[in-house]
Amino acid sequence: MNESNIMNWHQLSADECLVHYGVEKDIGYSESQIEGLHKQYGLNTLRKEEKESLIMRFLKQFHHVLIYVLLAAALITALLSHWIDTFVILGVVLINALVGLIQEGKAEQALNELKAFLSPTARAIRGGKVKTIEAEKIVPGDIILLKSGDRVPADLRIIEAINLRVDESMLTGESEAVELHSEPIIGDPGLADRTNIGYAGTLVTSGRGQGVVVATGQETELGKIQDMMSGVEELTTPLIRSMNVFSRQLSVVIVIVSLSILGIGYFLIQLEPTELFLSVIALAVASIPEGLPALLSITLAIGVQKMARRNAIIRKLPAVETLGALTVICTDKTGTLTQNEMTVTQIVTPKNRYSVSGVGYEPHGEIKHSKGEKTICEEFPDLKALLESARHCNDSQVYKGMDGNWKLEGEPTEGALITLAKKGHLIERAGKRIETLPFESENKYMSVIQDFESGERRLLVKGAVEKVLSFCDLSDSELEEWEGQIKDLAGEGLRVMGFADRTLTLGHDSIETELRKPLTFLGLVGIIDPPREEAIRAIDQCQKAGITIKMITGDHAQTASAIGKRVGIQNYSQVITGTGLDQNTTDKDWELCAEKYSIFARAQPEHKLRLVEAFQRKNQIVAMTGDGVNDAPALKRADVGIAMGIKGTDVTKDAAAMVLTDDNFESIAAAVSQGRTTYSNLRKAIIFILPTNGAEALMVISSILLGFSLPITPVQLLWVNMVTAVTLALALAFEPEEKRVMQQEPRATNAPILGTYFIWRIIWVALLVGGGAIALFFYYKGHYNIDYARTIALNTLVAGQVFYLLNSRHLYESCLSFEGLFGNPKVLIAGLALLFFQMSITYAPFMQNWFGTLSITGYDWILLSTVGFVVFIAVEIEKAIYRKLNNMKNQ
Ligand code: ATP
């Protein structure tokens, strides 16, 4: 039965909707009811997009210029009745397609893992408690809480709304946020005008609310449109895209060169046509780097998986490369550099000073009067008033979990205040909240009107202390005194919060109007939020890697600076506040500020955007962290937008290129170093593969032009390309992080991928390997028959690659060390696998039949390995000369 289609939820009153599901607003379903309901309604997910059939995906692997060239080669060899060549070429095409299919599957698996990491959650009331649950476990009748930044997890009939505005543009195309309410609507208006329904997939832009679920999964309006936002794109980055273009262009060039050589060979040198055709086919198949595109995407997939394991989920893949080029990281403070486990340690009221013991949300600890004795709030009215404000102007909950540990549902700052009230033995008899002005980062305070059991009605405020002071009418000397207190507490790195209240009389106005009349300042508290040890290390690492760290926080200037000092931010004493930033008028001013200051305190989300822009005008590559809805534009604009996985809202995550699952700065540093490693592994793969093709092309071209028989046949070339691509090259994708990766300056983004130096290396190695194979071929051709000499040439080529793989482990550094030779076990495994393949092609009789190889002797192996060894040494010497010329130290 499709209830949501039959029921006109918008016409019913909120109570009628609740009655329909038999739930109460503040209790929701009990856990025991939920199981049965899951069976009845299924998961709250959308139907998966139909996947392409396996056959289609397999056939797609053949759609590539390179494969067309190979198929043409197969056709020509068939016409020449060289059946073995035909079958081998077709076999290679088939293996290539299979490998492509498997690698595609692996890459897809990596992306799916990322999607699973990003699976959304929602806050629901179950069994009278607020619980964070997986969005897919929501059932119709669940009571869901909404706050700004949330993505609405299912279609909800709103039952309570406080300034609740949602962005429905993905459903209705209407870009302006819509205000939602809980009143019934008469008639049958269109979706956009059913303003008491929150639709799945829409985004809460401000306020808070509560709703009862009326449709889930495919039954929702979103399900009907089946417009799932996938979040992660296909596996590619600018480097990979440009390499794909490069390999396509290369294929075209190779075809042209091959045809020209065919022309020269036939008309000018007048070679025998069959032999010539085969040579040209050999040239084409040899010079195309078949393995490269697949190799690059697998390297990227491995990099992305490694980052995920280190708590950084990449949503936009080009970010992997950009991360390696970052020059500035702008980070939040709370939770990212600090533990976000808040504990109140100090209280100052107009009359007294108190200290508070105990750590975390566990209410064990006591409040001590400055004279030293333990205190409960009933004895001190000044303390009691402050605690009441702290407790009731509060939307969070602290409770003892099943495991006996104290848990928080809500915000750490508020949790600390609840625990404080418990430590002061504040009696929590139920009063009633009349009105709420929720906390928003822009305002930096929260206010409620609360009825107390005594019958008294009060306006309560808590928030950033300057803000709260601005609501009170204090004399200059009083203000001066408070400022002194604030400076003392903030200077110790404590978060300072202020509290105020006023008793309301009959006929009072709304909160906003009442806040214009003076309040009584109740005092302040100092909250400790210890720095994360690992952040200290990570900041040091980033700064050594040439990256400037800037802290952008909503907290007080002194608190921020004190924390900046503790975590080791350079120039932590250069602090500017949001108000200071607002004095900037020109772009130039912003650029100066961005460069000069390290700590931006009491900042607003719009400051983040202007700072990102200022840095980018100065050619910096910027990462910016964020959690709130209003951080999204800055995150989108930044080169790498980083959203907090725990604290962050869905809106921010959507805008970000990377999501941290643990909100920890250390994960940013880890992602930077992995980003640099992945980029360098991609380059290593390219620099490893291209000389192989170069060497092969050299062998074939010189044989045609200088008129000697091919040192290696087309099928043998294909064999070499295939076995080395699936063994040797793949090992480079697993190259671990190099020691110096975080000791170098960030890579310049406009630097070419290879640059002249590496182009020179590619040519150098191609000459060494190709030349070595030709030399041995000639040596053996003089003494043995041609098939024997070819077998030697084939194995020399492979030996050259095996040794060159060792060189390729480090682009600049020496590999002549234990680490250099044995540091990546995958290289050794790949080497052994290749040895097995080479043994079989050289000695297995059926392979000898197919590939025209012959058994060779142990002495031959020693000789051809020597050529490989010479290649290795020659490349190491070349690297050493480069290091010397560029004054690089070997690490
Ligand atoms: P970050 O360093 O990550 O920017 P922050 O916690 O310092 O985080 P905000 O969350 O914007 O930044 O908070 C700004 C200020 O608002 C805090 O310093 C605090 O004084 C005040 N504040 C924070 N949470 C609340 C709350 N729930 N109610 C009232 N005031 C709050």
PDB file of C-alpha atoms in Angstrom, residues 35-241:
ATOM      1  CA  GLU A  35      12.332  -4.192  14.304  1.00  0.00           C
ATOM      2  CA  GLY A  36       8.871  -5.113  13.083  1.00  0.00           C
ATOM      3  CA  LEU A  37       8.538  -1.794  11.313  1.00  0.00           C
ATOM      4  CA  HIS A  38      11.788  -2.330   9.405  1.00  0.00           C
ATOM      5  CA  LYS A  39      10.363  -5.571   8.079  1.00  0.00           C
ATOM      6  CA  GLN A  40       7.162  -3.818   7.094  1.00  0.00           C
ATOM      7  CA  TYR A  41       8.637  -0.772   5.389  1.00  0.00           C
ATOM      8  CA  GLY A  42      12.148  -1.809   4.358  1.00  0.00           C
ATOM      9  CA  LEU A  43      15.143   0.495   4.258  1.00  0.00           C
ATOM     10  CA  ASN A  44      14.928   4.222   3.711  1.00  0.00           C
ATOM     11  CA  THR A  45      17.043   4.127   0.563  1.00  0.00           C
ATOM     12  CA  LEU A  46      16.490   4.836  -3.072  1.00  0.00           C
ATOM     13  CA  ARG A  47      16.551   2.135  -5.711  1.00  0.00           C
ATOM     14  CA  LYS A  48      20.095   1.684  -6.979  1.00  0.00           C
ATOM     15  CA  GLU A  49      20.767   2.846 -10.519  1.00  0.00           C
ATOM     16  CA  GLU A  50      20.655  -0.163 -12.835  1.00  0.00           C
ATOM     17  CA  LYS A  51      24.219  -1.317 -13.343  1.00  0.00           C
ATOM     18  CA  GLU A  52      25.499  -1.961 -16.833  1.00  0.00           C
ATOM     19  CA  SER A  53      25.497  -5.660 -17.638  1.00  0.00           C
ATOM     20  CA  LEU A  54      28.787  -7.503 -17.386  1.00  0.00           C
ATOM     21  CA  ILE A  55      28.776  -8.205 -21.128  1.00  0.00           C
ATOM     22  CA  MET A  56      28.331  -4.516 -21.957  1.00  0.00           C
ATOM     23  CA  ARG A  57      31.131  -3.585 -19.598  1.00  0.00           C
ATOM     24  CA  PHE A  58      33.347  -6.233 -21.152  1.00  0.00           C
ATOM     25  CA  LEU A  59      32.585  -5.073 -24.703  1.00  0.00           C
ATOM     26  CA  LYS A  60      33.356  -1.479 -23.716  1.00  0.00           C
ATOM     27  CA  GLN A  61      36.917  -2.500 -22.953  1.00  0.00           C
ATOM     28  CA  PHE A  62      37.457  -2.922 -26.695  1.00  0.00           C
ATOM     29  CA  HIS A  63      36.522   0.653 -27.454  1.00  0.00           C
ATOM     30  CA  HIS A  64      39.986   2.161 -27.541  1.00  0.00           C
ATOM     31  CA  VAL A  65      42.218   3.360 -30.395  1.00  0.00           C
ATOM     32  CA  LEU A  66      44.925   1.029 -29.200  1.00  0.00           C
ATOM     33  CA  ILE A  67      42.677  -2.016 -29.382  1.00  0.00           C
ATOM     34  CA  TYR A  68      41.628  -1.016 -32.891  1.00  0.00           C
ATOM     35  CA  VAL A  69      45.298  -0.934 -33.857  1.00  0.00           C
ATOM     36  CA  LEU A  70      45.794  -4.398 -32.367  1.00  0.00           C
ATOM     37  CA  LEU A  71      42.681  -5.763 -34.086  1.00  0.00           C
ATOM     38  CA  ALA A  72      43.901  -4.359 -37.398  1.00  0.00           C
ATOM     39  CA  ALA A  73      47.234  -6.057 -36.720  1.00  0.00           C
ATOM     40  CA  ALA A  74      45.423  -9.342 -36.058  1.00  0.00           C
ATOM     41  CA  LEU A  75      43.548  -8.980 -39.325  1.00  0.00           C
ATOM     42  CA  ILE A  76      46.714  -8.322 -41.324  1.00  0.00           C
ATOM     43  CA  THR A  77      48.533 -11.282 -39.800  1.00  0.00           C
ATOM     44  CA  ALA A  78      45.500 -13.467 -40.549  1.00  0.00           C
ATOM     45  CA  LEU A  79      45.527 -12.315 -44.168  1.00  0.00           C
ATOM     46  CA  LEU A  80      49.194 -13.234 -44.299  1.00  0.00           C
ATOM     47  CA  SER A  81      48.257 -16.648 -42.790  1.00  0.00           C
ATOM     48  CA  HIS A  82      50.516 -16.047 -39.786  1.00  0.00           C
ATOM     49  CA  TRP A  83      47.963 -17.723 -37.556  1.00  0.00           C
ATOM     50  CA  ILE A  84      50.050 -17.911 -34.407  1.00  0.00           C
ATOM     51  CA  ASP A  85      50.580 -14.154 -34.488  1.00  0.00           C
ATOM     52  CA  THR A  86      46.855 -13.676 -35.057  1.00  0.00           C
ATOM     53  CA  PHE A  87      45.924 -15.814 -32.077  1.00  0.00           C
ATOM     54  CA  VAL A  88      48.506 -14.279 -29.809  1.00  0.00           C
ATOM     55  CA  ILE A  89      47.395 -10.756 -30.700  1.00  0.00           C
ATOM     56  CA  LEU A  90      43.760 -11.704 -30.166  1.00  0.00           C
ATOM     57  CA  GLY A  91      44.744 -13.375 -26.903  1.00  0.00           C
ATOM     58  CA  VAL A  92      46.432 -10.168 -25.791  1.00  0.00           C
ATOM     59  CA  VAL A  93      43.359  -8.143 -26.702  1.00  0.00           C
ATOM     60  CA  LEU A  94      41.274 -10.521 -24.647  1.00  0.00           C
ATOM     61  CA  ILE A  95      43.616 -10.489 -21.651  1.00  0.00           C
ATOM     62  CA  ASN A  96      43.778  -6.703 -21.848  1.00  0.00           C
ATOM     63  CA  ALA A  97      39.971  -6.522 -21.761  1.00  0.00           C
ATOM     64  CA  LEU A  98      39.818  -8.902 -18.805  1.00  0.00           C
ATOM     65  CA  VAL A  99      42.467  -7.003 -16.873  1.00  0.00           C
ATOM     66  CA  GLY A 100      40.612  -3.745 -17.672  1.00  0.00           C
ATOM     67  CA  LEU A 101      37.369  -5.252 -16.414  1.00  0.00           C
ATOM     68  CA  ILE A 102      38.942  -6.471 -13.182  1.00  0.00           C
ATOM     69  CA  GLN A 103      40.669  -3.153 -12.544  1.00  0.00           C
ATOM     70  CA  GLU A 104      37.468  -1.284 -13.264  1.00  0.00           C
ATOM     71  CA  GLY A 105      35.748  -3.537 -10.724  1.00  0.00           C
ATOM     72  CA  LYS A 106      38.416  -2.750  -8.152  1.00  0.00           C
ATOM     73  CA  ALA A 107      38.171   0.969  -8.768  1.00  0.00           C
ATOM     74  CA  GLU A 108      34.412   0.791  -8.470  1.00  0.00           C
ATOM     75  CA  GLN A 109      34.761  -1.091  -5.212  1.00  0.00           C
ATOM     76  CA  ALA A 110      36.997   1.717  -3.915  1.00  0.00           C
ATOM     77  CA  LEU A 111      34.340   4.272  -4.841  1.00  0.00           C
ATOM     78  CA  ASN A 112      31.594   2.216  -3.223  1.00  0.00           C
ATOM     79  CA  GLU A 113      33.587   2.041  -0.015  1.00  0.00           C
ATOM     80  CA  LEU A 114      33.807   5.824  -0.084  1.00  0.00           C
ATOM     81  CA  LYS A 115      30.063   6.116  -0.580  1.00  0.00           C
ATOM     82  CA  ALA A 116      29.480   3.818   2.368  1.00  0.00           C
ATOM     83  CA  PHE A 117      31.693   6.043   4.526  1.00  0.00           C
ATOM     84  CA  LEU A 118      29.603   9.022   3.552  1.00  0.00           C
ATOM     85  CA  SER A 119      26.284   7.372   4.392  1.00  0.00           C
ATOM     86  CA  PRO A 120      24.147   9.910   6.192  1.00  0.00           C
ATOM     87  CA  THR A 121      22.762   9.864   9.710  1.00  0.00           C
ATOM     88  CA  ALA A 122      19.783  11.566  11.331  1.00  0.00           C
ATOM     89  CA  ARG A 123      18.667  12.469  14.839  1.00  0.00           C
ATOM     90  CA  ALA A 124      15.498  10.693  15.864  1.00  0.00           C
ATOM     91  CA  ILE A 125      13.528  10.448  19.087  1.00  0.00           C
ATOM     92  CA  ARG A 126      13.254   6.811  20.051  1.00  0.00           C
ATOM     93  CA  GLY A 127      12.030   5.592  23.399  1.00  0.00           C
ATOM     94  CA  GLY A 128      11.962   9.188  24.701  1.00  0.00           C
ATOM     95  CA  LYS A 129      15.662   9.765  23.932  1.00  0.00           C
ATOM     96  CA  VAL A 130      17.393  11.656  21.159  1.00  0.00           C
ATOM     97  CA  LYS A 131      19.432   9.154  19.168  1.00  0.00           C
ATOM     98  CA  THR A 132      21.701   9.507  16.180  1.00  0.00           C
ATOM     99  CA  ILE A 133      20.702   6.755  13.779  1.00  0.00           C
ATOM    100  CA  GLU A 134      21.636   5.762  10.239  1.00  0.00           C
ATOM    101  CA  ALA A 135      19.291   7.531   7.852  1.00  0.00           C
ATOM    102  CA  GLU A 136      18.466   4.263   6.112  1.00  0.00           C
ATOM    103  CA  LYS A 137      17.029   2.868   9.356  1.00  0.00           C
ATOM    104  CA  ILE A 138      14.254   5.489   9.496  1.00  0.00           C
ATOM    105  CA  VAL A 139      10.658   4.236   9.258  1.00  0.00           C
ATOM    106  CA  PRO A 140       7.359   6.087   8.749  1.00  0.00           C
ATOM    107  CA  GLY A 141       6.152   7.402  12.106  1.00  0.00           C
ATOM    108  CA  ASP A 142       9.683   8.130  13.387  1.00  0.00           C
ATOM    109  CA  ILE A 143      10.125  11.522  15.002  1.00  0.00           C
ATOM    110  CA  ILE A 144      13.073  13.329  13.420  1.00  0.00           C
ATOM    111  CA  LEU A 145      14.877  16.405  14.722  1.00  0.00           C
ATOM    112  CA  LEU A 146      16.163  18.942  12.232  1.00  0.00           C
ATOM    113  CA  LYS A 147      18.742  21.671  12.663  1.00  0.00           C
ATOM    114  CA  SER A 148      20.499  23.993  10.303  1.00  0.00           C
ATOM    115  CA  GLY A 149      22.853  22.168   7.973  1.00  0.00           C
ATOM    116  CA  ASP A 150      20.955  18.854   7.995  1.00  0.00           C
ATOM    117  CA  ARG A 151      19.777  17.104   4.892  1.00  0.00           C
ATOM    118  CA  VAL A 152      16.154  16.089   5.485  1.00  0.00           C
ATOM    119  CA  PRO A 153      16.389  12.267   5.624  1.00  0.00           C
ATOM    120  CA  ALA A 154      12.807  11.329   4.607  1.00  0.00           C
ATOM    121  CA  ASP A 155       9.553  13.123   3.827  1.00  0.00           C
ATOM    122  CA  LEU A 156       8.429  14.683   7.125  1.00  0.00           C
ATOM    123  CA  ARG A 157       5.216  16.332   8.256  1.00  0.00           C
ATOM    124  CA  ILE A 158       6.576  19.181  10.376  1.00  0.00           C
ATOM    125  CA  ILE A 159       5.219  19.170  13.932  1.00  0.00           C
ATOM    126  CA  GLU A 160       7.378  21.914  15.372  1.00  0.00           C
ATOM    127  CA  ALA A 161       9.359  24.671  13.653  1.00  0.00           C
ATOM    128  CA  ILE A 162      11.601  27.416  15.030  1.00  0.00           C
ATOM    129  CA  ASN A 163      12.751  29.715  12.202  1.00  0.00           C
ATOM    130  CA  LEU A 164      12.971  26.532  10.159  1.00  0.00           C
ATOM    131  CA  ARG A 165      14.016  27.310   6.596  1.00  0.00           C
ATOM    132  CA  VAL A 166      14.897  24.771   3.950  1.00  0.00           C
ATOM    133  CA  ASP A 167      16.469  24.895   0.530  1.00  0.00           C
ATOM    134  CA  GLU A 168      14.216  22.859  -1.755  1.00  0.00           C
ATOM    135  CA  SER A 169      15.973  23.807  -4.972  1.00  0.00           C
ATOM    136  CA  MET A 170      16.905  20.214  -5.794  1.00  0.00           C
ATOM    137  CA  LEU A 171      13.202  19.322  -5.819  1.00  0.00           C
ATOM    138  CA  THR A 172      11.358  22.437  -6.909  1.00  0.00           C
ATOM    139  CA  GLY A 173      14.113  24.417  -8.649  1.00  0.00           C
ATOM    140  CA  GLU A 174      13.207  27.329  -6.372  1.00  0.00           C
ATOM    141  CA  SER A 175      16.492  28.758  -5.123  1.00  0.00           C
ATOM    142  CA  GLU A 176      15.079  30.839  -2.283  1.00  0.00           C
ATOM    143  CA  ALA A 177      14.854  29.027   1.059  1.00  0.00           C
ATOM    144  CA  VAL A 178      11.291  28.219   2.171  1.00  0.00           C
ATOM    145  CA  GLU A 179      10.074  28.758   5.732  1.00  0.00           C
ATOM    146  CA  LEU A 180       8.347  25.666   7.105  1.00  0.00           C
ATOM    147  CA  HIS A 181       5.641  25.542   9.785  1.00  0.00           C
ATOM    148  CA  SER A 182       3.502  22.951  11.515  1.00  0.00           C
ATOM    149  CA  GLU A 183      -0.004  24.229  10.721  1.00  0.00           C
ATOM    150  CA  PRO A 184      -2.347  22.271   8.431  1.00  0.00           C
ATOM    151  CA  ILE A 185      -2.822  23.561   4.880  1.00  0.00           C
ATOM    152  CA  ILE A 186      -6.214  23.570   3.215  1.00  0.00           C
ATOM    153  CA  GLY A 187      -6.632  22.432  -0.379  1.00  0.00           C
ATOM    154  CA  ASP A 188      -4.144  20.765  -2.642  1.00  0.00           C
ATOM    155  CA  PRO A 189      -1.297  23.105  -3.464  1.00  0.00           C
ATOM    156  CA  GLY A 190       1.829  22.023  -5.425  1.00  0.00           C
ATOM    157  CA  LEU A 191       4.884  20.557  -3.719  1.00  0.00           C
ATOM    158  CA  ALA A 192       6.626  23.899  -3.256  1.00  0.00           C
ATOM    159  CA  ASP A 193       3.622  25.337  -1.427  1.00  0.00           C
ATOM    160  CA  ARG A 194       3.141  22.445   1.004  1.00  0.00           C
ATOM    161  CA  THR A 195       5.136  24.362   3.551  1.00  0.00           C
ATOM    162  CA  ASN A 196       4.392  21.986   6.410  1.00  0.00           C
ATOM    163  CA  ILE A 197       6.202  19.104   4.690  1.00  0.00           C
ATOM    164  CA  GLY A 198       9.981  18.746   4.745  1.00  0.00           C
ATOM    165  CA  TYR A 199      11.011  16.755   1.692  1.00  0.00           C
ATOM    166  CA  ALA A 200      13.766  14.146   1.692  1.00  0.00           C
ATOM    167  CA  GLY A 201      16.988  15.454   0.173  1.00  0.00           C
ATOM    168  CA  THR A 202      16.265  19.116   0.875  1.00  0.00           C
ATOM    169  CA  LEU A 203      18.647  21.069   3.083  1.00  0.00           C
ATOM    170  CA  VAL A 204      17.927  22.921   6.300  1.00  0.00           C
ATOM    171  CA  THR A 205      19.513  26.365   5.926  1.00  0.00           C
ATOM    172  CA  SER A 206      18.584  27.756   9.335  1.00  0.00           C
ATOM    173  CA  GLY A 207      16.609  27.153  12.526  1.00  0.00           C
ATOM    174  CA  ARG A 208      15.410  23.965  14.111  1.00  0.00           C
ATOM    175  CA  GLY A 209      12.409  21.728  13.849  1.00  0.00           C
ATOM    176  CA  GLN A 210      10.808  18.404  14.452  1.00  0.00           C
ATOM    177  CA  GLY A 211       8.781  16.261  12.091  1.00  0.00           C
ATOM    178  CA  VAL A 212       7.069  12.926  11.854  1.00  0.00           C
ATOM    179  CA  VAL A 213       8.169  10.720   8.953  1.00  0.00           C
ATOM    180  CA  VAL A 214       5.364  10.156   6.455  1.00  0.00           C
ATOM    181  CA  ALA A 215       7.289   8.583   3.593  1.00  0.00           C
ATOM    182  CA  THR A 216      10.630   6.807   3.272  1.00  0.00           C
ATOM    183  CA  GLY A 217      12.866   5.494   0.476  1.00  0.00           C
ATOM    184  CA  GLN A 218      11.240   5.122  -2.891  1.00  0.00           C
ATOM    185  CA  GLU A 219       7.934   6.499  -1.526  1.00  0.00           C
ATOM    186  CA  THR A 220       9.413   9.949  -0.923  1.00  0.00           C
ATOM    187  CA  GLU A 221       9.087  12.727  -3.452  1.00  0.00           C
ATOM    188  CA  LEU A 222      12.806  12.378  -4.075  1.00  0.00           C
ATOM    189  CA  GLY A 223      12.348   8.673  -4.678  1.00  0.00           C
ATOM    190  CA  LYS A 224       9.679   9.486  -7.179  1.00  0.00           C
ATOM    191  CA  ILE A 225      12.056  11.703  -9.077  1.00  0.00           C
ATOM    192  CA  GLN A 226      14.856   9.206  -8.488  1.00  0.00           C
ATOM    193  CA  ASP A 227      17.317  11.981  -8.381  1.00  0.00           C
ATOM    194  CA  MET A 228      19.960  10.509  -6.163  1.00  0.00           C
ATOM    195  CA  MET A 229      22.986  12.711  -5.664  1.00  0.00           C
ATOM    196  CA  SER A 230      25.864  10.313  -5.990  1.00  0.00           C
ATOM    197  CA  GLY A 231      28.606  12.460  -4.479  1.00  0.00           C
ATOM    198  CA  VAL A 232      31.642  10.706  -5.875  1.00  0.00           C
ATOM    199  CA  GLU A 233      32.534  10.916  -9.550  1.00  0.00           C
ATOM    200  CA  GLU A 234      34.426   8.505 -11.739  1.00  0.00           C
ATOM    201  CA  LEU A 235      38.003   7.704 -11.031  1.00  0.00           C
ATOM    202  CA  THR A 236      40.059  10.395 -12.706  1.00  0.00           C
ATOM    203  CA  THR A 237      42.131  13.472 -11.951  1.00  0.00           C
ATOM    204  CA  PRO A 238      43.648  16.198 -14.135  1.00  0.00           C
ATOM    205  CA  LEU A 239      46.926  14.277 -14.338  1.00  0.00           C
ATOM    206  CA  ILE A 240      45.198  11.071 -15.376  1.00  0.00           C
ATOM    207  CA  ARG A 241      43.023  12.905 -17.869  1.00  0.00           C
TER     208      ARG A 241
END
